[in-house]
Amino acid sequence: MNPQRETKAINELGKTPQELLIALAGNPNSGKTTFFNQLTGAHQHVGNWPGVTVERKEGTVDILGVRFRIVDLPGIYSLSAYSQEEMIARDFLISGGVDVVVNVVDAANLERNLYLTMQLLELGVPLVIALNMIDEAEKRGQHIDTAKMSRLLGVPVVPTQARAGIGTDRVLAEALELVRQPRKSRPHATRYHPTIEAEITRLEKTLRTAADCPLPSRWLIVKSLEGDEDALNRLAVWAEDGEAARASIESTRRHLETHLGESLETVIADSRYGFIEGLLREVVRFKKAREAITITDRIDAVVLHPWLGIPIFLALVLLTFELTFGLGGLVSGAIEEAVSTLAAHLRAVLPDTPLRSLLLEGVIPGVGGVVVFLPNICILFAAISFLESSGYMARAAFLMDRLMHAMGLHGKSFIPMLMGFGCNVPAIMATRTLESFEDRVLTIMVLPLMSCSARLPIYILFTGVFFGRRAALVIFSLYALGIILAVLSGKLLRRVFFAETSSAFVMELPPYRLPTLKGTALDVWERAWIFLSKAGTVILAASVVVWALGSLPWGVPFGSEQSLAGKLGKLLEPLVAPLGLDWRAAVALLFGIAAKEIVVSTLGILYSAPSHAAERLSTADAVARSFTPLTAYAFMAVSLIYVPCAATIAAIKRETNSWKWTAFTVCYTVCLAYVVGLVIYQVGRVLGVG
Ligand code: GDP
Ligand code: MG
């Protein structure tokens, strides 16, 4: 729109000086028309917006000694120039003739409704927010602190019930107040990503807009960067040099998109939602309806108790590990027995050929050594499945939200992190529920620190050998170590890469349900199947490779330092020696990158090699001789933290769509693992443990 047309649009309003022109803006169904009818009663007329068949309602009301002319704008979700309705509403709002915009907001659907509010705030028009349908919100147990909301947004906020006519007059009173005493402070609009903010500031300086431009230059720039053609045209009209303005918006846009790795439109929208979430966290409180106390409420009163909640959660986790370890151990023992019987049998009947060596020194210790842990995995997943489908996991996420938020992570991140205990790959995919790119990248980067089930065999092997009755507690400590590191890393990485953004979410808490046996069985079966097929493929292949490396060049004692594996390990040994680890551990960690179970199979192959000891040893016995409790703990910690497996690395690349973040995650985890391993071993040695 050119300036001439704009002036004409204002004249078309035909406003007399004694009148205040109020525009009602809001989402469809927020109650604008009800609000409008309530105020204007019979004093209204319905027409069409010029040139289009969109209905235009206008009316007047005389109150507080002033005549208010009220225009009911079409319902819109945004101020972009996509639909006819949005164009009409926007043209009207930026025509400059409107004295006050009343933003009618559906209080029961705040998050969606506030998106438009954010844009109205950016537009910088005098604004009063009518928090309509406040009765609906209360009915849903939401209490909204309107005074605080008003403070945080820098504009008046009035709770209303348009249908009952409650609060509508007060809205007009606030509007009048705004006109009589315009606020000096600017409304608090969204701050964007620091890089974007820097560019906006730069553009504001270089593209000086004419002094009489009716629109804030910041708004024109943000809109143009969002790819809004109409805004760009306006900017070109009002800027000193229109063509230069177009060119520099275009190049800035391209520059920012490459930098942020996402469309600018998305990034900007995400920031607005991020702001809204943070706001909601501050102003919305949930209350329990007093009537109808359900079983769910009774359980929640205990498990969500401010002090008891987290201890109960931790106790449940500990119980899960006790079951996994204790009960699982009984069945594992039987499988182990069977595997060694099979090995003994093969040893007796097979002739001394490379095949015999492959089976006895490669496949059986490699694959067999991992399959033994199947019962533990099944029990762990039965427990997780139970907690999940009963509805407890959602409570756990709720409990953790406060903690996560305090640590710079998004509350919603907790769910992917919880999933990460199963497998990091689907967990990384689950971060799609996070709206902002920053929160996603951050969560993805710390996710590999969640102890997935592939790490469990390592823990069980070592804790079984070294920690006896305290095994479950030690495993618990490793999971906790992962979580603590994730939380600290989240905080650190946000500091380093992203500005501190306050974001929050409203957690839905489903009612408790008794899980079905069938559902749990299916979950367990699915996990068991993934585990077994991995054993039959990746782990089998890796076992063959490790065996080959241990056997070549042909003729050297298997798994000795003269073998290729030995040479490779010796190369790495100086690196891991400060952690108290030997070359075999180094080779195991190296191969573990393919899949973490392979750490155990490689240990099984290399340590049970006959050359390592006079007699053939089981993996457990071999480990017992080569590690101490201290080095075992350091080794478990390193296995937990260092490089996620190949599949996880691939998932990170896919989901962040960036080699930079992928490479960073790999480097970060390796360095972190090294530092943690070093600290555990060296401090342990100084303290004389081990
Ligand atoms: P518009 O399309 O945004 O103009 O919304 P309407 O004015 O048509 O209202 C949509 C629905 O919300 C109608 O059924 C109204 O009766 C209802 N409504 C409006 N205000 C309130 C309110 O304050 N409380 C409740 N509970 N319902 C309301
Ligand atoms: Mg309507």
PDB file of C-alpha atoms in Angstrom, residues 217-400:
ATOM      1  CA  SER A 217      10.410   0.241  11.491  1.00  0.00           C
ATOM      2  CA  ARG A 218      11.176  -2.771  13.665  1.00  0.00           C
ATOM      3  CA  TRP A 219       7.819  -4.275  12.743  1.00  0.00           C
ATOM      4  CA  LEU A 220       8.392  -3.663   9.036  1.00  0.00           C
ATOM      5  CA  ILE A 221      11.818  -5.260   9.237  1.00  0.00           C
ATOM      6  CA  VAL A 222      10.702  -8.319  11.200  1.00  0.00           C
ATOM      7  CA  LYS A 223       7.748  -8.856   8.881  1.00  0.00           C
ATOM      8  CA  SER A 224       9.916  -8.437   5.791  1.00  0.00           C
ATOM      9  CA  LEU A 225      12.429 -10.901   7.192  1.00  0.00           C
ATOM     10  CA  GLU A 226       9.566 -13.310   7.752  1.00  0.00           C
ATOM     11  CA  GLY A 227       9.019 -13.156   4.006  1.00  0.00           C
ATOM     12  CA  ASP A 228       5.948 -10.909   4.069  1.00  0.00           C
ATOM     13  CA  GLU A 229       5.756  -9.298   0.605  1.00  0.00           C
ATOM     14  CA  ASP A 230       3.301  -6.630   1.657  1.00  0.00           C
ATOM     15  CA  ALA A 231       5.485  -5.511   4.551  1.00  0.00           C
ATOM     16  CA  LEU A 232       8.527  -5.483   2.283  1.00  0.00           C
ATOM     17  CA  ASN A 233       6.716  -3.248  -0.198  1.00  0.00           C
ATOM     18  CA  ARG A 234       5.801  -0.854   2.570  1.00  0.00           C
ATOM     19  CA  LEU A 235       9.335  -0.863   3.858  1.00  0.00           C
ATOM     20  CA  ALA A 236      10.579  -0.065   0.355  1.00  0.00           C
ATOM     21  CA  VAL A 237       8.134   2.873   0.177  1.00  0.00           C
ATOM     22  CA  TRP A 238       9.160   4.344   3.507  1.00  0.00           C
ATOM     23  CA  ALA A 239      12.882   3.617   3.449  1.00  0.00           C
ATOM     24  CA  GLU A 240      15.342   6.195   2.139  1.00  0.00           C
ATOM     25  CA  ASP A 241      16.370   3.933  -0.689  1.00  0.00           C
ATOM     26  CA  GLY A 242      13.688   1.387  -1.551  1.00  0.00           C
ATOM     27  CA  GLU A 243      15.759  -0.849  -3.791  1.00  0.00           C
ATOM     28  CA  ALA A 244      18.667  -0.948  -1.376  1.00  0.00           C
ATOM     29  CA  ALA A 245      16.206  -1.886   1.387  1.00  0.00           C
ATOM     30  CA  ARG A 246      14.853  -4.814  -0.630  1.00  0.00           C
ATOM     31  CA  ALA A 247      18.341  -6.024  -1.435  1.00  0.00           C
ATOM     32  CA  SER A 248      19.601  -5.839   2.116  1.00  0.00           C
ATOM     33  CA  ILE A 249      16.475  -7.554   3.541  1.00  0.00           C
ATOM     34  CA  GLU A 250      16.944 -10.332   1.009  1.00  0.00           C
ATOM     35  CA  SER A 251      20.617 -10.837   1.763  1.00  0.00           C
ATOM     36  CA  THR A 252      20.083 -10.642   5.535  1.00  0.00           C
ATOM     37  CA  ARG A 253      17.340 -13.195   5.250  1.00  0.00           C
ATOM     38  CA  ARG A 254      19.552 -15.585   3.334  1.00  0.00           C
ATOM     39  CA  HIS A 255      22.437 -15.017   5.706  1.00  0.00           C
ATOM     40  CA  LEU A 256      20.283 -15.691   8.786  1.00  0.00           C
ATOM     41  CA  GLU A 257      18.709 -18.803   7.292  1.00  0.00           C
ATOM     42  CA  THR A 258      22.082 -20.344   6.572  1.00  0.00           C
ATOM     43  CA  HIS A 259      23.270 -19.365  10.000  1.00  0.00           C
ATOM     44  CA  LEU A 260      20.252 -20.755  11.836  1.00  0.00           C
ATOM     45  CA  GLY A 261      19.735 -23.718   9.542  1.00  0.00           C
ATOM     46  CA  GLU A 262      15.997 -23.197   9.416  1.00  0.00           C
ATOM     47  CA  SER A 263      13.525 -20.944   7.688  1.00  0.00           C
ATOM     48  CA  LEU A 264      13.432 -17.562   9.331  1.00  0.00           C
ATOM     49  CA  GLU A 265       9.678 -17.689   9.426  1.00  0.00           C
ATOM     50  CA  THR A 266       9.834 -20.795  11.612  1.00  0.00           C
ATOM     51  CA  VAL A 267      12.499 -19.401  13.882  1.00  0.00           C
ATOM     52  CA  ILE A 268      10.546 -16.193  14.419  1.00  0.00           C
ATOM     53  CA  ALA A 269       7.285 -18.042  15.060  1.00  0.00           C
ATOM     54  CA  ASP A 270       9.093 -20.330  17.487  1.00  0.00           C
ATOM     55  CA  SER A 271      10.421 -17.380  19.438  1.00  0.00           C
ATOM     56  CA  ARG A 272       6.912 -16.014  19.795  1.00  0.00           C
ATOM     57  CA  TYR A 273       5.642 -19.342  21.080  1.00  0.00           C
ATOM     58  CA  GLY A 274       8.632 -19.586  23.354  1.00  0.00           C
ATOM     59  CA  PHE A 275       7.753 -16.220  24.834  1.00  0.00           C
ATOM     60  CA  ILE A 276       4.130 -17.301  25.258  1.00  0.00           C
ATOM     61  CA  GLU A 277       5.097 -20.500  27.017  1.00  0.00           C
ATOM     62  CA  GLY A 278       7.298 -18.613  29.390  1.00  0.00           C
ATOM     63  CA  LEU A 279       4.519 -16.135  30.047  1.00  0.00           C
ATOM     64  CA  LEU A 280       1.968 -18.853  30.732  1.00  0.00           C
ATOM     65  CA  ARG A 281       4.316 -20.457  33.159  1.00  0.00           C
ATOM     66  CA  GLU A 282       4.427 -17.211  35.071  1.00  0.00           C
ATOM     67  CA  VAL A 283       0.749 -16.363  35.110  1.00  0.00           C
ATOM     68  CA  VAL A 284      -1.310 -19.555  34.933  1.00  0.00           C
ATOM     69  CA  ARG A 285      -1.896 -21.624  38.028  1.00  0.00           C
ATOM     70  CA  PHE A 286      -3.813 -24.857  38.054  1.00  0.00           C
ATOM     71  CA  LYS A 287      -6.287 -25.431  40.793  1.00  0.00           C
ATOM     72  CA  LYS A 288      -8.023 -28.622  41.636  1.00  0.00           C
ATOM     73  CA  ALA A 289     -11.786 -28.598  41.461  1.00  0.00           C
ATOM     74  CA  ARG A 290     -12.963 -29.195  45.010  1.00  0.00           C
ATOM     75  CA  GLU A 291     -15.694 -31.624  44.089  1.00  0.00           C
ATOM     76  CA  ALA A 292     -15.213 -35.120  42.691  1.00  0.00           C
ATOM     77  CA  ILE A 293     -12.000 -36.314  44.292  1.00  0.00           C
ATOM     78  CA  THR A 294     -11.073 -39.287  42.153  1.00  0.00           C
ATOM     79  CA  ILE A 295      -8.672 -42.133  42.790  1.00  0.00           C
ATOM     80  CA  THR A 296      -6.318 -40.330  40.438  1.00  0.00           C
ATOM     81  CA  ASP A 297      -6.443 -37.278  42.696  1.00  0.00           C
ATOM     82  CA  ARG A 298      -5.749 -39.420  45.743  1.00  0.00           C
ATOM     83  CA  ILE A 299      -2.720 -41.034  44.111  1.00  0.00           C
ATOM     84  CA  ASP A 300      -1.509 -37.693  42.812  1.00  0.00           C
ATOM     85  CA  ALA A 301      -1.789 -36.168  46.264  1.00  0.00           C
ATOM     86  CA  VAL A 302       0.946 -38.581  47.296  1.00  0.00           C
ATOM     87  CA  VAL A 303       3.146 -39.014  44.227  1.00  0.00           C
ATOM     88  CA  LEU A 304       3.054 -35.327  43.281  1.00  0.00           C
ATOM     89  CA  HIS A 305       3.540 -34.204  46.860  1.00  0.00           C
ATOM     90  CA  PRO A 306       6.025 -31.302  46.945  1.00  0.00           C
ATOM     91  CA  TRP A 307       8.455 -33.147  49.227  1.00  0.00           C
ATOM     92  CA  LEU A 308       7.547 -36.773  48.756  1.00  0.00           C
ATOM     93  CA  GLY A 309       7.222 -36.668  44.966  1.00  0.00           C
ATOM     94  CA  ILE A 310      10.863 -36.858  44.014  1.00  0.00           C
ATOM     95  CA  PRO A 311      11.906 -39.359  46.733  1.00  0.00           C
ATOM     96  CA  ILE A 312       9.046 -41.610  45.600  1.00  0.00           C
ATOM     97  CA  PHE A 313      10.191 -41.315  42.026  1.00  0.00           C
ATOM     98  CA  LEU A 314      13.763 -42.189  42.969  1.00  0.00           C
ATOM     99  CA  ALA A 315      12.604 -45.111  45.111  1.00  0.00           C
ATOM    100  CA  LEU A 316      10.620 -46.496  42.187  1.00  0.00           C
ATOM    101  CA  VAL A 317      13.638 -46.205  39.919  1.00  0.00           C
ATOM    102  CA  LEU A 318      15.832 -47.948  42.477  1.00  0.00           C
ATOM    103  CA  LEU A 319      13.253 -50.705  42.864  1.00  0.00           C
ATOM    104  CA  THR A 320      13.261 -51.136  39.095  1.00  0.00           C
ATOM    105  CA  PHE A 321      17.006 -51.672  39.089  1.00  0.00           C
ATOM    106  CA  GLU A 322      16.808 -54.093  42.011  1.00  0.00           C
ATOM    107  CA  LEU A 323      14.341 -56.174  40.033  1.00  0.00           C
ATOM    108  CA  THR A 324      16.369 -55.864  36.849  1.00  0.00           C
ATOM    109  CA  PHE A 325      19.491 -56.994  38.551  1.00  0.00           C
ATOM    110  CA  GLY A 326      18.285 -59.444  41.191  1.00  0.00           C
ATOM    111  CA  LEU A 327      15.499 -61.228  39.408  1.00  0.00           C
ATOM    112  CA  GLY A 328      17.248 -60.952  36.047  1.00  0.00           C
ATOM    113  CA  GLY A 329      20.401 -62.439  37.522  1.00  0.00           C
ATOM    114  CA  LEU A 330      18.621 -65.698  38.356  1.00  0.00           C
ATOM    115  CA  VAL A 331      17.549 -66.263  34.755  1.00  0.00           C
ATOM    116  CA  SER A 332      20.790 -64.911  33.309  1.00  0.00           C
ATOM    117  CA  GLY A 333      22.683 -67.496  35.326  1.00  0.00           C
ATOM    118  CA  ALA A 334      20.759 -70.277  33.608  1.00  0.00           C
ATOM    119  CA  ILE A 335      21.480 -68.861  30.143  1.00  0.00           C
ATOM    120  CA  GLU A 336      25.134 -68.435  30.981  1.00  0.00           C
ATOM    121  CA  GLU A 337      25.244 -72.053  32.061  1.00  0.00           C
ATOM    122  CA  ALA A 338      23.707 -73.120  28.775  1.00  0.00           C
ATOM    123  CA  VAL A 339      26.175 -71.042  26.761  1.00  0.00           C
ATOM    124  CA  SER A 340      29.199 -72.484  28.528  1.00  0.00           C
ATOM    125  CA  THR A 341      27.841 -76.030  28.177  1.00  0.00           C
ATOM    126  CA  LEU A 342      27.471 -75.392  24.460  1.00  0.00           C
ATOM    127  CA  ALA A 343      31.000 -74.005  24.280  1.00  0.00           C
ATOM    128  CA  ALA A 344      32.430 -76.983  26.137  1.00  0.00           C
ATOM    129  CA  HIS A 345      30.583 -79.341  23.843  1.00  0.00           C
ATOM    130  CA  LEU A 346      31.848 -77.617  20.699  1.00  0.00           C
ATOM    131  CA  ARG A 347      35.355 -77.562  22.061  1.00  0.00           C
ATOM    132  CA  ALA A 348      35.228 -81.280  22.542  1.00  0.00           C
ATOM    133  CA  VAL A 349      33.851 -82.179  19.116  1.00  0.00           C
ATOM    134  CA  LEU A 350      35.262 -79.599  16.673  1.00  0.00           C
ATOM    135  CA  PRO A 351      38.616 -80.187  14.990  1.00  0.00           C
ATOM    136  CA  ASP A 352      41.244 -77.484  15.435  1.00  0.00           C
ATOM    137  CA  THR A 353      40.424 -75.260  12.453  1.00  0.00           C
ATOM    138  CA  PRO A 354      39.913 -71.478  12.054  1.00  0.00           C
ATOM    139  CA  LEU A 355      36.162 -72.200  12.228  1.00  0.00           C
ATOM    140  CA  ARG A 356      36.548 -73.656  15.709  1.00  0.00           C
ATOM    141  CA  SER A 357      38.467 -70.598  16.780  1.00  0.00           C
ATOM    142  CA  LEU A 358      35.880 -68.322  15.183  1.00  0.00           C
ATOM    143  CA  LEU A 359      33.069 -70.016  17.081  1.00  0.00           C
ATOM    144  CA  LEU A 360      34.823 -70.469  20.404  1.00  0.00           C
ATOM    145  CA  GLU A 361      36.843 -67.282  20.501  1.00  0.00           C
ATOM    146  CA  GLY A 362      34.645 -64.973  18.446  1.00  0.00           C
ATOM    147  CA  VAL A 363      30.968 -65.788  18.151  1.00  0.00           C
ATOM    148  CA  ILE A 364      30.237 -67.478  21.454  1.00  0.00           C
ATOM    149  CA  PRO A 365      31.949 -65.038  23.786  1.00  0.00           C
ATOM    150  CA  GLY A 366      30.830 -62.138  21.584  1.00  0.00           C
ATOM    151  CA  VAL A 367      27.188 -62.892  20.900  1.00  0.00           C
ATOM    152  CA  GLY A 368      26.683 -65.246  23.838  1.00  0.00           C
ATOM    153  CA  GLY A 369      28.233 -62.752  26.197  1.00  0.00           C
ATOM    154  CA  VAL A 370      25.573 -60.230  25.271  1.00  0.00           C
ATOM    155  CA  VAL A 371      22.535 -62.497  24.915  1.00  0.00           C
ATOM    156  CA  VAL A 372      22.991 -63.501  28.548  1.00  0.00           C
ATOM    157  CA  PHE A 373      21.572 -60.118  29.483  1.00  0.00           C
ATOM    158  CA  LEU A 374      18.282 -60.640  27.721  1.00  0.00           C
ATOM    159  CA  PRO A 375      16.365 -61.362  30.970  1.00  0.00           C
ATOM    160  CA  ASN A 376      17.619 -58.148  32.558  1.00  0.00           C
ATOM    161  CA  ILE A 377      16.534 -56.148  29.531  1.00  0.00           C
ATOM    162  CA  CYS A 378      13.092 -57.765  29.578  1.00  0.00           C
ATOM    163  CA  ILE A 379      12.560 -56.974  33.242  1.00  0.00           C
ATOM    164  CA  LEU A 380      13.712 -53.393  32.864  1.00  0.00           C
ATOM    165  CA  PHE A 381      11.291 -52.885  30.014  1.00  0.00           C
ATOM    166  CA  ALA A 382       8.433 -54.564  31.784  1.00  0.00           C
ATOM    167  CA  ALA A 383       8.939 -52.064  34.598  1.00  0.00           C
ATOM    168  CA  ILE A 384       9.233 -49.061  32.272  1.00  0.00           C
ATOM    169  CA  SER A 385       6.199 -50.181  30.308  1.00  0.00           C
ATOM    170  CA  PHE A 386       4.217 -50.538  33.532  1.00  0.00           C
ATOM    171  CA  LEU A 387       5.146 -47.089  34.777  1.00  0.00           C
ATOM    172  CA  GLU A 388       4.461 -45.580  31.380  1.00  0.00           C
ATOM    173  CA  SER A 389       1.063 -47.063  30.669  1.00  0.00           C
ATOM    174  CA  SER A 390      -0.168 -46.635  34.230  1.00  0.00           C
ATOM    175  CA  GLY A 391       0.190 -42.891  33.770  1.00  0.00           C
ATOM    176  CA  TYR A 392       3.013 -42.514  36.277  1.00  0.00           C
ATOM    177  CA  MET A 393       5.651 -41.438  33.743  1.00  0.00           C
ATOM    178  CA  ALA A 394       3.657 -38.311  32.921  1.00  0.00           C
ATOM    179  CA  ARG A 395       3.779 -37.496  36.647  1.00  0.00           C
ATOM    180  CA  ALA A 396       7.490 -38.054  36.671  1.00  0.00           C
ATOM    181  CA  ALA A 397       7.795 -35.585  33.810  1.00  0.00           C
ATOM    182  CA  PHE A 398       5.628 -33.165  35.742  1.00  0.00           C
ATOM    183  CA  LEU A 399       7.823 -33.489  38.826  1.00  0.00           C
ATOM    184  CA  MET A 400      10.933 -33.013  36.774  1.00  0.00           C
TER     185      MET A 400
END
